[in-house]
PDB file of C-alpha atoms and ligand atoms in Angstrom:
ATOM      1  CA  MET G  16     111.140  64.766 136.103  1.00 57.00           C
ATOM      2  CA  SER G  17     114.090  66.889 135.106  1.00 62.00           C
ATOM      3  CA  ARG G  18     116.074  69.133 137.384  1.00 64.00           C
ATOM      4  CA  ARG G  19     115.077  72.731 136.833  1.00 64.00           C
ATOM      5  CA  THR G  20     118.282  74.322 138.084  1.00 65.00           C
ATOM      6  CA  LYS G  21     120.880  72.394 136.138  1.00 65.00           C
ATOM      7  CA  LYS G  22     122.942  75.389 135.053  1.00 68.00           C
ATOM      8  CA  VAL G  23     122.185  78.055 137.620  1.00 70.00           C
ATOM      9  CA  GLY G  24     122.024  76.338 141.026  1.00 71.00           C
ATOM     10  CA  SER G  25     120.444  78.411 143.804  1.00 69.00           C
ATOM     11  CA  SER G  26     119.628  81.257 141.422  1.00 71.00           C
ATOM     12  CA  GLY G  27     117.175  78.948 139.633  1.00 70.00           C
ATOM     13  CA  LYS G  28     114.518  80.552 141.852  1.00 72.00           C
ATOM     14  CA  PHE G  29     114.370  83.371 139.306  1.00 70.00           C
ATOM     15  CA  GLY G  30     112.927  80.948 136.759  1.00 69.00           C
ATOM     16  CA  PRO G  31     113.379  81.864 133.111  1.00 70.00           C
ATOM     17  CA  ARG G  32     113.950  85.541 133.912  1.00 69.00           C
ATOM     18  CA  TYR G  33     117.108  87.660 133.756  1.00 71.00           C
ATOM     19  CA  GLY G  34     119.259  85.376 131.611  1.00 72.00           C
ATOM     20  CA  LEU G  35     121.899  82.814 132.363  1.00 77.00           C
ATOM     21  CA  SER G  36     124.938  85.027 132.842  1.00 78.00           C
ATOM     22  CA  VAL G  37     123.134  87.203 135.390  1.00 74.00           C
ATOM     23  CA  LYS G  38     122.039  84.138 137.311  1.00 73.00           C
ATOM     24  CA  LYS G  39     125.581  82.811 137.357  1.00 76.00           C
ATOM     25  CA  GLN G  40     126.689  86.088 138.937  1.00 74.00           C
ATOM     26  CA  VAL G  41     123.924  85.873 141.512  1.00 74.00           C
ATOM     27  CA  ARG G  42     124.951  82.359 142.384  1.00 76.00           C
ATOM     28  CA  SER G  43     128.555  83.319 143.049  1.00 73.00           C
ATOM     29  CA  LEU G  44     127.410  86.211 145.238  1.00 71.00           C
ATOM     30  CA  GLU G  45     125.008  84.020 147.197  1.00 69.00           C
ATOM     31  CA  GLY G  46     127.865  81.668 147.936  1.00 68.00           C
ATOM     32  CA  SER G  47     130.062  84.496 149.184  1.00 67.00           C
ATOM     33  CA  LYS G  48     127.423  85.921 151.509  1.00 66.00           C
ATOM     34  CA  ARG G  49     127.320  82.651 153.440  1.00 70.00           C
ATOM     35  CA  ALA G  50     131.072  82.267 153.747  1.00 77.00           C
ATOM     36  CA  SER G  51     133.173  83.351 156.745  1.00 84.00           C
ATOM     37  CA  TYR G  52     135.485  86.319 156.482  1.00 87.00           C
ATOM     38  CA  VAL G  53     138.462  87.576 158.454  1.00 88.00           C
ATOM     39  CA  CYS G  54     137.592  89.992 161.259  1.00 90.00           C
ATOM     40  CA  PRO G  55     139.311  93.397 160.922  1.00 86.00           C
ATOM     41  CA  LYS G  56     139.576  93.639 164.711  1.00 90.00           C
ATOM     42  CA  CYS G  57     140.722  90.247 166.011  1.00 94.00           C
ATOM     43  CA  SER G  58     141.887  88.772 162.654  1.00 90.00           C
ATOM     44  CA  LYS G  59     139.971  85.544 163.199  1.00 91.00           C
ATOM     45  CA  LYS G  60     138.117  84.055 160.263  1.00 91.00           C
ATOM     46  CA  ASN G  61     134.765  84.190 161.997  1.00 92.00           C
ATOM     47  CA  VAL G  62     132.839  87.033 160.405  1.00 91.00           C
ATOM     48  CA  LYS G  63     129.315  86.221 159.266  1.00 89.00           C
ATOM     49  CA  ARG G  64     126.715  88.346 157.521  1.00 88.00           C
ATOM     50  CA  VAL G  65     123.792  89.171 159.826  1.00 88.00           C
ATOM     51  CA  ALA G  66     121.870  91.334 157.333  1.00 86.00           C
ATOM     52  CA  VAL G  67     122.473  93.030 154.003  1.00 84.00           C
ATOM     53  CA  GLY G  68     125.586  95.154 154.506  1.00 84.00           C
ATOM     54  CA  ILE G  69     125.982  94.240 158.189  1.00 89.00           C
ATOM     55  CA  TRP G  70     128.696  91.858 159.323  1.00 90.00           C
ATOM     56  CA  GLU G  71     129.482  90.480 162.760  1.00 93.00           C
ATOM     57  CA  CYS G  72     132.465  88.635 164.187  1.00 94.00           C
ATOM     58  CA  ARG G  73     131.459  85.571 166.197  1.00 94.00           C
ATOM     59  CA  SER G  74     134.704  85.711 168.164  1.00 93.00           C
ATOM     60  CA  CYS G  75     134.871  89.288 169.474  1.00 96.00           C
ATOM     61  CA  ALA G  76     131.304  90.469 168.633  1.00 94.00           C
ATOM     62  CA  HIS G  77     132.702  93.280 166.518  1.00 93.00           C
ATOM     63  CA  LYS G  78     129.938  94.513 164.238  1.00 93.00           C
ATOM     64  CA  PHE G  79     130.578  96.623 161.169  1.00 90.00           C
ATOM     65  CA  ALA G  80     129.026  97.781 157.936  1.00 89.00           C
ATOM     66  CA  GLY G  81     130.337  96.520 154.647  1.00 82.00           C
ATOM     67  CA  GLY G  82     129.239  95.390 151.235  1.00 78.00           C
ATOM     68  CA  ALA G  83     125.935  93.610 150.700  1.00 76.00           C
ATOM     69  CA  TYR G  84     127.580  90.318 149.766  1.00 72.00           C
ATOM     70  CA  MET G  85     131.138  90.742 151.028  1.00 74.00           C
ATOM     71  CA  PRO G  86     132.530  92.631 154.057  1.00 72.00           C
ATOM     72  CA  ARG G  87     134.823  94.621 151.805  1.00 70.00           C
ATOM     73  CA  THR G  88     133.864  95.187 148.201  1.00 62.00           C
ATOM     74  CA  GLY G  89     136.292  96.244 145.523  1.00 60.00           C
ATOM     75  CA  LYS G  90     134.767  99.686 145.252  1.00 59.00           C
ATOM     76  CA  PHE G  91     134.730 100.064 149.002  1.00 55.00           C
ATOM     77  CA  SER G  92     138.458  99.487 149.407  1.00 57.00           C
ATOM     78  CA  THR G  93     139.186 101.829 146.509  1.00 63.00           C
ATOM     79  CA  LEU G  94     137.193 104.489 148.313  1.00 59.00           C
ATOM     80  CA  GLU G  95     138.997 103.834 151.584  1.00 59.00           C
ATOM     81  CA  ASN G  96     142.347 104.172 149.855  1.00 64.00           C
ATOM     82  CA  ARG G  97     141.277 107.498 148.391  1.00 68.00           C
ATOM     83  CA  LEU G  98     140.267 108.734 151.812  1.00 66.00           C
ATOM     84  CA  GLY G  99     143.730 107.892 153.083  1.00 62.00           C
ATOM     85  CA  ARG G 100     142.728 105.041 155.384  1.00 50.00           C
ATOM     86  CA  VAL G 101     143.787 101.411 155.183  1.00 47.00           C
TER      87      VAL G 101
HETATM   88 ZN1   ZN H   6     136.670  89.640 165.719  1.00 53.27          ZN
END
């Protein structure tokens, strides 16, 4: 029996659909949604995703909205800069 997800890892669940390059993107995003991120409040690297777009710090319980797969997306920080915030 051959491995079905040789090239695409966890995104192999999509089967033959969507194409290889899309699945590679999905895989990198799925990795980043499980990783820990630095908390904007206490600066500890203990932020986990609790739901799509919702992030929570396990150290200080600070909860905030962010990107679906990362607390701060590229577009998000561009927007914040335009609004004059950090
Ligand atoms: Zn925190």
